[in-house]
Amino acid sequence: MRILTLDTSAVASAAVLDFEPSDPVRTLQVVGNFATADTRSHAEVLAPGVKSLFGDPVTEGPALDAIVVGTGPGPFTGLRSGIAMARTLSFTWGVPLFGLMSLDALAQQVFDSPRHNDAGRAVGPLATSAFVVATDARRKEVYWARYSAGAELLEGPHVGPASEISGGQVFGAGAGLYADVLEAGGCRVEPAFAQAQPTALHLGKAVVHRISTAGSLQDAGFLDSSPLYLRESDAKVPGPRKRAL
C-alpha cells in the first residue's frame, strides 16, 4: 500500500510511504518526504514540494492507495493550503482522501522516541504515562491534546492559554514557547521536543500505527477532510454602508 500524507497545520510538509497492510509497522518504507522550517510560506512551497516526491505525478499519483491530510488544529491560512491541495489531488487522481488530526503526528513522534540514560543508551519509551502535545496557536495560546502512553487520544483538541494544562509531560513547540507557564502548573517540558511540529512524515507513521491496531485502512476510524480550526474566523461580513447624509 502506498499513501501520500500532507500536513500544513504548522509547517508545510508532505511524505510518501509504502507498507504491507498485513504488517504495516515492520514493512514501512519512507519513499520520500519534505518539510519546511518556515510556518508562514505554505502556499508557495507546498506544490513544488509534493511534486518533488514523484518521478512522474501523472502516472504515480493515480497509483496511490490513499491520501491522508492533517486536519489541524492550526491557523486558517496554512491549514487551508494543505487541505485544498489534498482535496484537489484526490479529485484529480481519483484517490480516496482521509483526514487525521495533526496533533496525532506529534503524539506518534513521542511514542516512537526512546528515553535515554546518562550513558546515552535507550532504556524505555520517552512517555511512560499520559502526556500532552501542544503547538503554537498564536494570540498567546496553544492547541493541545492529551494522549495515553500508547499515543491514543484521551482529551482534546483544545485551544487556550498554556496555563490550562496541568501536570505531566508536555511536548511540542507550544510547550517550548510557554515552558515557564507550564512548569509553574506542575508540567514537565521535554527540551528535546521544545521545537517539534507536526509533519506529514509522522502523520504517515500515525496512519500506519492506526492501521496496525485496526487491521485495515477502512476500520482505522479516520476523519473526513474537514478542518479543525477551533476558532471563529477573524474575517467578518461587512455591514451595510452608512448614509453619508
GROMACS .gro file of N, CA and C in nm, residues 31 63 75 111 160 190 199 227:
model
   24
   31VAL      N    1   0.928   0.654   0.118
   31VAL     CA    2   0.971   0.672  -0.021
   31VAL      C    3   1.032   0.810  -0.039
   63ALA      N    4  -0.171   0.597  -0.889
   63ALA     CA    5  -0.139   0.465  -0.837
   63ALA      C    6  -0.140   0.460  -0.685
   75PRO      N    7  -0.373   2.739   1.226
   75PRO     CA    8  -0.420   2.867   1.174
   75PRO      C    9  -0.492   2.851   1.041
  111PHE      N   10   0.566   0.879   2.085
  111PHE     CA   11   0.552   0.734   2.103
  111PHE      C   12   0.672   0.659   2.043
  160GLY      N   13  -0.632   2.734   2.389
  160GLY     CA   14  -0.642   2.821   2.504
  160GLY      C   15  -0.504   2.850   2.560
  190GLU      N   16   0.967   1.872   2.785
  190GLU     CA   17   1.080   1.794   2.735
  190GLU      C   18   1.164   1.879   2.640
  199THR      N   19   0.440   1.696   1.138
  199THR     CA   20   0.485   1.686   0.999
  199THR      C   21   0.411   1.572   0.931
  227PRO      N   22  -1.157   2.082   0.822
  227PRO     CA   23  -1.053   2.140   0.907
  227PRO      C   24  -1.100   2.161   1.051
   0.00000   0.00000   0.00000
